[in-house]
Amino acid sequence: MTTRIDTRLADLKAQGRAALVTFLTAGDPDPKLSLEILRALPKAGADMIELGMPFTDPMADGPAIQASSQRALKGGATLAKTLDMVRTFRKDEAATPIILMGYYNPIYIYGVDKFLADAKDAGVDGLIVVDLPPEEDEELCLPALKAGLNFIRLATPTTDDKRLPAVLANTSGFVYYVSITGITGTAKPDANAVAKAVARIKGHTKLPVAVGFGVRTAEDARAIASKADGVVVGSALIDALKGTLDAEGRGNGKTVSAVTSLVSSLAEGVRSARSA
């Protein structure tokens, strides 16, 4: 199985650079602006896009992404509407991979078989579901792989060499290394520690390794991109979006450009990492 994620990462490897993976929450701050941001991300420099599935009780997300989920849910976001957003995006963008990131509860309620069929039909390429451990692979991971979707697993600083093979067993697309011990957006990654961790993971797998949690600036992105195959940015983009909202959480004409300007800056950082 070769997916859009595999193809994109292989192309970037041939170019000698890492991928910029950008995160936004579906429906934040409202359905219309969220779709505008999604459509603008590839042109701004995003190589792959993580689309958060809004959920009331996240376990890995920090305050910024928690608040973005709350704004989206307040605006009526659902899993079905998230899939519709991907379907609309795919009408004029066929190359950029879309990865849905979130938690198992909404998928379980939606129905696993129906979710996988609808996600594939909409144009989703991969899943990150952070609260399903490898011991539960039969629940969603294996059916997703069978449906032709990558199932991307997180490894963390506390995932030791004994645990790592289990984490990697059915992982595909890439490995998402969490650069800090904690929730999203709460600490700055140590590039040297990341380099050691990426090397350790690559000792167990041939999959690319993308690094996220705590990357906020072009300088951060450049430092991580020199060590890893991908750089994931979420909370910083959500904060840029939030900075344009009024007291009621409504966006305006500056909301899309606030996000895309930061993505362009991050993309420059990633692209210059291995030429510096």
PDB file of C-alpha atoms in Angstrom:
ATOM      1  CA  MET A   1       0.000   0.000   0.000  1.00  0.00           C
ATOM      2  CA  THR A   2       1.444   3.353  -1.062  1.00  0.00           C
ATOM      3  CA  THR A   3      -0.486   6.341   0.233  1.00  0.00           C
ATOM      4  CA  ARG A   4      -0.356  10.073  -0.392  1.00  0.00           C
ATOM      5  CA  ILE A   5       1.672  10.333   2.840  1.00  0.00           C
ATOM      6  CA  ASP A   6       4.257   7.823   1.601  1.00  0.00           C
ATOM      7  CA  THR A   7       4.511   9.591  -1.747  1.00  0.00           C
ATOM      8  CA  ARG A   8       4.887  13.062  -0.220  1.00  0.00           C
ATOM      9  CA  LEU A   9       7.568  11.981   2.264  1.00  0.00           C
ATOM     10  CA  ALA A  10       9.497  10.116  -0.440  1.00  0.00           C
ATOM     11  CA  ASP A  11       9.394  13.204  -2.687  1.00  0.00           C
ATOM     12  CA  LEU A  12      10.675  15.436   0.122  1.00  0.00           C
ATOM     13  CA  LYS A  13      13.421  12.964   0.996  1.00  0.00           C
ATOM     14  CA  ALA A  14      14.536  13.116  -2.639  1.00  0.00           C
ATOM     15  CA  GLN A  15      14.594  16.916  -2.339  1.00  0.00           C
ATOM     16  CA  GLY A  16      16.774  16.596   0.750  1.00  0.00           C
ATOM     17  CA  ARG A  17      14.466  18.317   3.186  1.00  0.00           C
ATOM     18  CA  ALA A  18      11.995  17.625   5.959  1.00  0.00           C
ATOM     19  CA  ALA A  19       8.216  18.010   5.792  1.00  0.00           C
ATOM     20  CA  LEU A  20       6.232  20.782   7.426  1.00  0.00           C
ATOM     21  CA  VAL A  21       3.126  19.269   8.997  1.00  0.00           C
ATOM     22  CA  THR A  22       0.551  21.836  10.126  1.00  0.00           C
ATOM     23  CA  PHE A  23      -2.340  21.279  12.517  1.00  0.00           C
ATOM     24  CA  LEU A  24      -5.684  22.994  12.725  1.00  0.00           C
ATOM     25  CA  THR A  25      -8.890  22.005  14.446  1.00  0.00           C
ATOM     26  CA  ALA A  26     -11.803  21.369  12.082  1.00  0.00           C
ATOM     27  CA  GLY A  27     -14.446  24.054  12.526  1.00  0.00           C
ATOM     28  CA  ASP A  28     -12.273  26.551  14.446  1.00  0.00           C
ATOM     29  CA  PRO A  29     -13.227  29.374  14.775  1.00  0.00           C
ATOM     30  CA  ASP A  30     -16.229  28.644  12.536  1.00  0.00           C
ATOM     31  CA  PRO A  31     -16.866  26.270   9.616  1.00  0.00           C
ATOM     32  CA  LYS A  32     -16.347  28.878   6.869  1.00  0.00           C
ATOM     33  CA  LEU A  33     -13.043  30.301   8.129  1.00  0.00           C
ATOM     34  CA  SER A  34     -11.766  26.863   9.050  1.00  0.00           C
ATOM     35  CA  LEU A  35     -12.278  25.662   5.467  1.00  0.00           C
ATOM     36  CA  GLU A  36     -10.614  28.819   4.125  1.00  0.00           C
ATOM     37  CA  ILE A  37      -7.569  28.139   6.305  1.00  0.00           C
ATOM     38  CA  LEU A  38      -7.450  24.489   5.251  1.00  0.00           C
ATOM     39  CA  ARG A  39      -7.533  25.444   1.577  1.00  0.00           C
ATOM     40  CA  ALA A  40      -4.813  28.075   2.053  1.00  0.00           C
ATOM     41  CA  LEU A  41      -2.317  25.853   3.894  1.00  0.00           C
ATOM     42  CA  PRO A  42      -0.681  24.063   0.913  1.00  0.00           C
ATOM     43  CA  LYS A  43       0.034  27.342  -0.892  1.00  0.00           C
ATOM     44  CA  ALA A  44       1.454  28.787   2.350  1.00  0.00           C
ATOM     45  CA  GLY A  45       3.965  25.936   2.573  1.00  0.00           C
ATOM     46  CA  ALA A  46       2.319  23.069   4.450  1.00  0.00           C
ATOM     47  CA  ASP A  47       3.487  19.713   3.095  1.00  0.00           C
ATOM     48  CA  MET A  48       0.990  17.672   5.096  1.00  0.00           C
ATOM     49  CA  ILE A  49      -2.030  18.697   7.175  1.00  0.00           C
ATOM     50  CA  GLU A  50      -3.282  17.324  10.460  1.00  0.00           C
ATOM     51  CA  LEU A  51      -6.942  18.085  10.954  1.00  0.00           C
ATOM     52  CA  GLY A  52      -8.099  17.823  14.541  1.00  0.00           C
ATOM     53  CA  MET A  53     -11.390  16.079  15.216  1.00  0.00           C
ATOM     54  CA  PRO A  54     -12.997  18.297  17.897  1.00  0.00           C
ATOM     55  CA  PHE A  55     -13.529  16.466  21.191  1.00  0.00           C
ATOM     56  CA  THR A  56     -14.627  17.545  24.634  1.00  0.00           C
ATOM     57  CA  ASP A  57     -12.127  15.516  26.682  1.00  0.00           C
ATOM     58  CA  PRO A  58      -8.650  15.498  25.107  1.00  0.00           C
ATOM     59  CA  MET A  59      -5.745  13.896  26.976  1.00  0.00           C
ATOM     60  CA  ALA A  60      -2.705  15.053  24.979  1.00  0.00           C
ATOM     61  CA  ASP A  61      -3.704  18.571  23.971  1.00  0.00           C
ATOM     62  CA  GLY A  62      -2.676  21.703  25.838  1.00  0.00           C
ATOM     63  CA  PRO A  63      -4.788  24.797  26.552  1.00  0.00           C
ATOM     64  CA  ALA A  64      -4.567  26.291  23.035  1.00  0.00           C
ATOM     65  CA  ILE A  65      -5.850  23.216  21.214  1.00  0.00           C
ATOM     66  CA  GLN A  66      -8.376  22.444  23.969  1.00  0.00           C
ATOM     67  CA  ALA A  67      -9.828  25.942  23.472  1.00  0.00           C
ATOM     68  CA  SER A  68      -9.880  25.485  19.687  1.00  0.00           C
ATOM     69  CA  SER A  69     -11.939  22.313  20.109  1.00  0.00           C
ATOM     70  CA  GLN A  70     -14.352  24.144  22.372  1.00  0.00           C
ATOM     71  CA  ARG A  71     -14.773  26.953  19.807  1.00  0.00           C
ATOM     72  CA  ALA A  72     -15.368  24.406  17.048  1.00  0.00           C
ATOM     73  CA  LEU A  73     -17.894  22.412  19.078  1.00  0.00           C
ATOM     74  CA  LYS A  74     -19.693  25.614  20.061  1.00  0.00           C
ATOM     75  CA  GLY A  75     -19.954  26.383  16.343  1.00  0.00           C
ATOM     76  CA  GLY A  76     -21.571  23.031  15.640  1.00  0.00           C
ATOM     77  CA  ALA A  77     -18.576  20.932  14.566  1.00  0.00           C
ATOM     78  CA  THR A  78     -19.103  17.171  14.355  1.00  0.00           C
ATOM     79  CA  LEU A  79     -17.125  14.257  12.996  1.00  0.00           C
ATOM     80  CA  ALA A  80     -19.446  14.085   9.974  1.00  0.00           C
ATOM     81  CA  LYS A  81     -18.840  17.781   9.265  1.00  0.00           C
ATOM     82  CA  THR A  82     -15.084  17.233   9.623  1.00  0.00           C
ATOM     83  CA  LEU A  83     -15.246  14.571   6.920  1.00  0.00           C
ATOM     84  CA  ASP A  84     -17.347  16.896   4.755  1.00  0.00           C
ATOM     85  CA  MET A  85     -14.620  19.534   5.170  1.00  0.00           C
ATOM     86  CA  VAL A  86     -12.028  17.093   3.840  1.00  0.00           C
ATOM     87  CA  ARG A  87     -14.326  16.146   0.985  1.00  0.00           C
ATOM     88  CA  THR A  88     -14.691  19.813  -0.008  1.00  0.00           C
ATOM     89  CA  PHE A  89     -10.910  20.366   0.273  1.00  0.00           C
ATOM     90  CA  ARG A  90     -10.287  17.437  -2.070  1.00  0.00           C
ATOM     91  CA  LYS A  91     -12.369  19.026  -4.842  1.00  0.00           C
ATOM     92  CA  ASP A  92      -9.438  21.244  -5.785  1.00  0.00           C
ATOM     93  CA  GLU A  93      -6.441  19.774  -3.893  1.00  0.00           C
ATOM     94  CA  ALA A  94      -5.418  16.216  -4.682  1.00  0.00           C
ATOM     95  CA  ALA A  95      -1.781  16.069  -3.573  1.00  0.00           C
ATOM     96  CA  THR A  96      -1.512  17.278   0.020  1.00  0.00           C
ATOM     97  CA  PRO A  97      -2.010  14.478   2.569  1.00  0.00           C
ATOM     98  CA  ILE A  98      -4.695  14.923   5.224  1.00  0.00           C
ATOM     99  CA  ILE A  99      -4.324  13.189   8.574  1.00  0.00           C
ATOM    100  CA  LEU A 100      -7.198  13.171  11.054  1.00  0.00           C
ATOM    101  CA  MET A 101      -5.981  13.496  14.643  1.00  0.00           C
ATOM    102  CA  GLY A 102      -8.036  12.973  17.752  1.00  0.00           C
ATOM    103  CA  TYR A 103      -9.556  10.480  20.144  1.00  0.00           C
ATOM    104  CA  TYR A 104     -11.420   7.212  19.825  1.00  0.00           C
ATOM    105  CA  ASN A 105     -14.725   8.108  21.459  1.00  0.00           C
ATOM    106  CA  PRO A 106     -16.208  10.103  18.517  1.00  0.00           C
ATOM    107  CA  ILE A 107     -15.084   7.384  16.065  1.00  0.00           C
ATOM    108  CA  TYR A 108     -16.617   4.626  18.226  1.00  0.00           C
ATOM    109  CA  ILE A 109     -19.901   6.526  18.415  1.00  0.00           C
ATOM    110  CA  TYR A 110     -19.846   7.195  14.644  1.00  0.00           C
ATOM    111  CA  GLY A 111     -19.148   3.502  13.986  1.00  0.00           C
ATOM    112  CA  VAL A 112     -15.695   2.206  13.050  1.00  0.00           C
ATOM    113  CA  ASP A 113     -16.590   0.592   9.727  1.00  0.00           C
ATOM    114  CA  LYS A 114     -18.679   3.564   8.592  1.00  0.00           C
ATOM    115  CA  PHE A 115     -16.006   6.015   9.742  1.00  0.00           C
ATOM    116  CA  LEU A 116     -13.219   4.269   7.836  1.00  0.00           C
ATOM    117  CA  ALA A 117     -15.318   3.990   4.671  1.00  0.00           C
ATOM    118  CA  ASP A 118     -16.411   7.639   4.866  1.00  0.00           C
ATOM    119  CA  ALA A 119     -12.901   8.867   5.707  1.00  0.00           C
ATOM    120  CA  LYS A 120     -11.389   7.030   2.759  1.00  0.00           C
ATOM    121  CA  ASP A 121     -14.138   8.281   0.455  1.00  0.00           C
ATOM    122  CA  ALA A 122     -13.658  11.868   1.673  1.00  0.00           C
ATOM    123  CA  GLY A 123      -9.931  11.803   0.892  1.00  0.00           C
ATOM    124  CA  VAL A 124      -8.373  11.209   4.305  1.00  0.00           C
ATOM    125  CA  ASP A 125      -4.938   9.571   4.155  1.00  0.00           C
ATOM    126  CA  GLY A 126      -4.054   8.721   7.740  1.00  0.00           C
ATOM    127  CA  LEU A 127      -5.183   8.659  11.349  1.00  0.00           C
ATOM    128  CA  ILE A 128      -3.606   9.616  14.656  1.00  0.00           C
ATOM    129  CA  VAL A 129      -5.779   8.402  17.522  1.00  0.00           C
ATOM    130  CA  VAL A 130      -3.801   9.052  20.651  1.00  0.00           C
ATOM    131  CA  ASP A 131      -5.780   7.087  23.230  1.00  0.00           C
ATOM    132  CA  LEU A 132      -5.653   3.679  21.547  1.00  0.00           C
ATOM    133  CA  PRO A 133      -2.539   1.696  22.618  1.00  0.00           C
ATOM    134  CA  PRO A 134      -1.010  -1.082  20.472  1.00  0.00           C
ATOM    135  CA  GLU A 135      -2.789  -3.670  22.630  1.00  0.00           C
ATOM    136  CA  GLU A 136      -6.056  -2.422  21.078  1.00  0.00           C
ATOM    137  CA  ASP A 137      -4.929  -2.580  17.441  1.00  0.00           C
ATOM    138  CA  GLU A 138      -7.828  -4.807  16.422  1.00  0.00           C
ATOM    139  CA  GLU A 139     -10.228  -2.031  17.481  1.00  0.00           C
ATOM    140  CA  LEU A 140      -9.215   0.535  14.824  1.00  0.00           C
ATOM    141  CA  CYS A 141      -5.588   0.307  13.703  1.00  0.00           C
ATOM    142  CA  LEU A 142      -5.799  -2.960  11.785  1.00  0.00           C
ATOM    143  CA  PRO A 143      -9.169  -2.127  10.143  1.00  0.00           C
ATOM    144  CA  ALA A 144      -7.726   1.263   9.127  1.00  0.00           C
ATOM    145  CA  LEU A 145      -4.701  -0.346   7.503  1.00  0.00           C
ATOM    146  CA  LYS A 146      -7.014  -2.781   5.710  1.00  0.00           C
ATOM    147  CA  ALA A 147      -9.061   0.197   4.459  1.00  0.00           C
ATOM    148  CA  GLY A 148      -5.934   1.794   2.977  1.00  0.00           C
ATOM    149  CA  LEU A 149      -5.327   4.454   5.628  1.00  0.00           C
ATOM    150  CA  ASN A 150      -2.023   4.992   7.398  1.00  0.00           C
ATOM    151  CA  PHE A 151      -2.180   4.593  11.165  1.00  0.00           C
ATOM    152  CA  ILE A 152       0.412   6.872  12.724  1.00  0.00           C
ATOM    153  CA  ARG A 153       1.489   6.210  16.297  1.00  0.00           C
ATOM    154  CA  LEU A 154       3.127   8.512  18.806  1.00  0.00           C
ATOM    155  CA  ALA A 155       6.412   7.707  20.534  1.00  0.00           C
ATOM    156  CA  THR A 156       7.457   9.834  23.495  1.00  0.00           C
ATOM    157  CA  PRO A 157      10.585  10.471  25.586  1.00  0.00           C
ATOM    158  CA  THR A 158       9.299   7.788  27.984  1.00  0.00           C
ATOM    159  CA  THR A 159       8.867   5.137  25.256  1.00  0.00           C
ATOM    160  CA  ASP A 160      11.905   2.978  26.023  1.00  0.00           C
ATOM    161  CA  ASP A 161      13.592   0.382  23.813  1.00  0.00           C
ATOM    162  CA  LYS A 162      11.523  -2.396  25.364  1.00  0.00           C
ATOM    163  CA  ARG A 163       8.220  -0.665  24.536  1.00  0.00           C
ATOM    164  CA  LEU A 164       9.186   0.842  21.175  1.00  0.00           C
ATOM    165  CA  PRO A 165       8.796  -2.337  19.038  1.00  0.00           C
ATOM    166  CA  ALA A 166       5.184  -2.688  20.188  1.00  0.00           C
ATOM    167  CA  VAL A 167       4.491   0.955  19.373  1.00  0.00           C
ATOM    168  CA  LEU A 168       6.014   0.577  15.911  1.00  0.00           C
ATOM    169  CA  ALA A 169       4.509  -2.817  15.040  1.00  0.00           C
ATOM    170  CA  ASN A 170       1.529  -1.589  12.980  1.00  0.00           C
ATOM    171  CA  THR A 171       2.567   2.046  12.551  1.00  0.00           C
ATOM    172  CA  SER A 172       2.697   3.275   8.962  1.00  0.00           C
ATOM    173  CA  GLY A 173       3.274   6.522   7.085  1.00  0.00           C
ATOM    174  CA  PHE A 174       5.576   7.985   9.711  1.00  0.00           C
ATOM    175  CA  VAL A 175       6.320   7.883  13.404  1.00  0.00           C
ATOM    176  CA  TYR A 176       5.249  10.965  15.366  1.00  0.00           C
ATOM    177  CA  TYR A 177       7.828  11.674  18.051  1.00  0.00           C
ATOM    178  CA  VAL A 178       6.556  13.830  20.912  1.00  0.00           C
ATOM    179  CA  SER A 179       9.494  16.081  21.758  1.00  0.00           C
ATOM    180  CA  ILE A 180       8.543  16.852  25.351  1.00  0.00           C
ATOM    181  CA  THR A 181       7.107  15.039  28.331  1.00  0.00           C
ATOM    182  CA  GLY A 182       3.747  16.740  28.615  1.00  0.00           C
ATOM    183  CA  ILE A 183       0.857  18.160  26.614  1.00  0.00           C
ATOM    184  CA  THR A 184       0.957  20.177  23.384  1.00  0.00           C
ATOM    185  CA  GLY A 185       2.379  23.687  23.302  1.00  0.00           C
ATOM    186  CA  THR A 186       3.709  23.800  26.858  1.00  0.00           C
ATOM    187  CA  ALA A 187       7.501  23.560  26.445  1.00  0.00           C
ATOM    188  CA  LYS A 188      10.241  24.163  23.891  1.00  0.00           C
ATOM    189  CA  PRO A 189      11.952  21.072  22.440  1.00  0.00           C
ATOM    190  CA  ASP A 190      15.676  20.470  22.912  1.00  0.00           C
ATOM    191  CA  ALA A 191      17.073  19.923  19.400  1.00  0.00           C
ATOM    192  CA  ASN A 192      20.005  17.836  20.632  1.00  0.00           C
ATOM    193  CA  ALA A 193      17.722  15.569  22.671  1.00  0.00           C
ATOM    194  CA  VAL A 194      15.429  15.286  19.651  1.00  0.00           C
ATOM    195  CA  ALA A 195      18.376  14.246  17.455  1.00  0.00           C
ATOM    196  CA  LYS A 196      19.272  11.437  19.877  1.00  0.00           C
ATOM    197  CA  ALA A 197      15.657  10.292  20.108  1.00  0.00           C
ATOM    198  CA  VAL A 198      15.177  10.287  16.321  1.00  0.00           C
ATOM    199  CA  ALA A 199      18.374   8.246  15.898  1.00  0.00           C
ATOM    200  CA  ARG A 200      17.161   5.781  18.530  1.00  0.00           C
ATOM    201  CA  ILE A 201      13.778   5.356  16.827  1.00  0.00           C
ATOM    202  CA  LYS A 202      15.418   4.915  13.427  1.00  0.00           C
ATOM    203  CA  GLY A 203      17.365   2.057  14.945  1.00  0.00           C
ATOM    204  CA  HIS A 204      14.040   0.233  15.219  1.00  0.00           C
ATOM    205  CA  THR A 205      12.239   1.256  11.997  1.00  0.00           C
ATOM    206  CA  LYS A 206      12.751   2.455   8.435  1.00  0.00           C
ATOM    207  CA  LEU A 207       9.739   4.789   8.709  1.00  0.00           C
ATOM    208  CA  PRO A 208      10.297   8.569   8.594  1.00  0.00           C
ATOM    209  CA  VAL A 209      10.159  10.309  11.979  1.00  0.00           C
ATOM    210  CA  ALA A 210       8.288  13.600  12.404  1.00  0.00           C
ATOM    211  CA  VAL A 211       8.663  15.652  15.573  1.00  0.00           C
ATOM    212  CA  GLY A 212       6.050  17.820  17.232  1.00  0.00           C
ATOM    213  CA  PHE A 213       4.887  19.467  20.481  1.00  0.00           C
ATOM    214  CA  GLY A 214       6.485  22.822  21.337  1.00  0.00           C
ATOM    215  CA  VAL A 215       7.625  24.023  17.888  1.00  0.00           C
ATOM    216  CA  ARG A 216       6.529  27.663  17.591  1.00  0.00           C
ATOM    217  CA  THR A 217       8.940  29.671  15.408  1.00  0.00           C
ATOM    218  CA  ALA A 218      10.884  29.420  12.162  1.00  0.00           C
ATOM    219  CA  GLU A 219      14.046  28.976  14.238  1.00  0.00           C
ATOM    220  CA  ASP A 220      12.457  26.079  16.152  1.00  0.00           C
ATOM    221  CA  ALA A 221      11.326  24.521  12.875  1.00  0.00           C
ATOM    222  CA  ARG A 222      14.784  24.922  11.323  1.00  0.00           C
ATOM    223  CA  ALA A 223      16.452  23.267  14.316  1.00  0.00           C
ATOM    224  CA  ILE A 224      14.078  20.295  14.343  1.00  0.00           C
ATOM    225  CA  ALA A 225      14.043  19.923  10.544  1.00  0.00           C
ATOM    226  CA  SER A 226      17.813  19.461  10.593  1.00  0.00           C
ATOM    227  CA  LYS A 227      17.335  16.395  12.828  1.00  0.00           C
ATOM    228  CA  ALA A 228      14.023  14.831  11.734  1.00  0.00           C
ATOM    229  CA  ASP A 229      12.039  13.922   8.612  1.00  0.00           C
ATOM    230  CA  GLY A 230       9.146  16.175   9.558  1.00  0.00           C
ATOM    231  CA  VAL A 231       8.214  19.059  11.839  1.00  0.00           C
ATOM    232  CA  VAL A 232       4.696  19.255  13.294  1.00  0.00           C
ATOM    233  CA  VAL A 233       3.281  22.615  14.397  1.00  0.00           C
ATOM    234  CA  GLY A 234      -0.105  23.017  16.063  1.00  0.00           C
ATOM    235  CA  SER A 235      -0.463  25.219  19.136  1.00  0.00           C
ATOM    236  CA  ALA A 236       1.483  28.142  17.627  1.00  0.00           C
ATOM    237  CA  LEU A 237      -0.889  28.216  14.648  1.00  0.00           C
ATOM    238  CA  ILE A 238      -3.922  27.988  16.916  1.00  0.00           C
ATOM    239  CA  ASP A 239      -2.539  30.879  18.976  1.00  0.00           C
ATOM    240  CA  ALA A 240      -2.050  32.938  15.795  1.00  0.00           C
ATOM    241  CA  LEU A 241      -5.672  32.275  14.887  1.00  0.00           C
ATOM    242  CA  LYS A 242      -6.849  33.100  18.409  1.00  0.00           C
ATOM    243  CA  GLY A 243      -5.018  36.412  18.295  1.00  0.00           C
ATOM    244  CA  THR A 244      -7.440  37.669  15.626  1.00  0.00           C
ATOM    245  CA  LEU A 245     -10.681  36.700  17.403  1.00  0.00           C
ATOM    246  CA  ASP A 246     -13.024  39.115  19.128  1.00  0.00           C
ATOM    247  CA  ALA A 247     -14.321  38.682  22.673  1.00  0.00           C
ATOM    248  CA  GLU A 248     -17.032  36.320  21.406  1.00  0.00           C
ATOM    249  CA  GLY A 249     -14.491  34.123  19.612  1.00  0.00           C
ATOM    250  CA  ARG A 250     -15.445  35.321  16.141  1.00  0.00           C
ATOM    251  CA  GLY A 251     -12.874  35.579  13.369  1.00  0.00           C
ATOM    252  CA  ASN A 252     -12.465  38.344  10.829  1.00  0.00           C
ATOM    253  CA  GLY A 253     -10.603  39.288   7.675  1.00  0.00           C
ATOM    254  CA  LYS A 254      -7.241  38.856   9.395  1.00  0.00           C
ATOM    255  CA  THR A 255      -7.802  35.308  10.688  1.00  0.00           C
ATOM    256  CA  VAL A 256      -6.712  33.320   7.629  1.00  0.00           C
ATOM    257  CA  SER A 257      -3.672  35.474   6.909  1.00  0.00           C
ATOM    258  CA  ALA A 258      -2.519  35.316  10.543  1.00  0.00           C
ATOM    259  CA  VAL A 259      -2.241  31.538  10.215  1.00  0.00           C
ATOM    260  CA  THR A 260      -0.837  31.413   6.699  1.00  0.00           C
ATOM    261  CA  SER A 261       1.796  34.064   7.459  1.00  0.00           C
ATOM    262  CA  LEU A 262       3.141  31.931  10.287  1.00  0.00           C
ATOM    263  CA  VAL A 263       3.008  28.803   8.100  1.00  0.00           C
ATOM    264  CA  SER A 264       5.047  30.599   5.417  1.00  0.00           C
ATOM    265  CA  SER A 265       7.638  31.577   8.015  1.00  0.00           C
ATOM    266  CA  LEU A 266       7.791  28.029   9.388  1.00  0.00           C
ATOM    267  CA  ALA A 267       8.124  26.658   5.846  1.00  0.00           C
ATOM    268  CA  GLU A 268      11.114  28.912   5.227  1.00  0.00           C
ATOM    269  CA  GLY A 269      12.682  27.572   8.412  1.00  0.00           C
ATOM    270  CA  VAL A 270      12.130  23.957   7.362  1.00  0.00           C
ATOM    271  CA  ARG A 271      13.391  24.512   3.816  1.00  0.00           C
ATOM    272  CA  SER A 272      16.574  26.224   4.967  1.00  0.00           C
ATOM    273  CA  ALA A 273      17.430  23.666   7.656  1.00  0.00           C
ATOM    274  CA  ARG A 274      19.782  21.485   5.662  1.00  0.00           C
ATOM    275  CA  SER A 275      21.284  24.222   3.533  1.00  0.00           C
ATOM    276  CA  ALA A 276      22.336  26.368   6.499  1.00  0.00           C
TER     277      ALA A 276
END
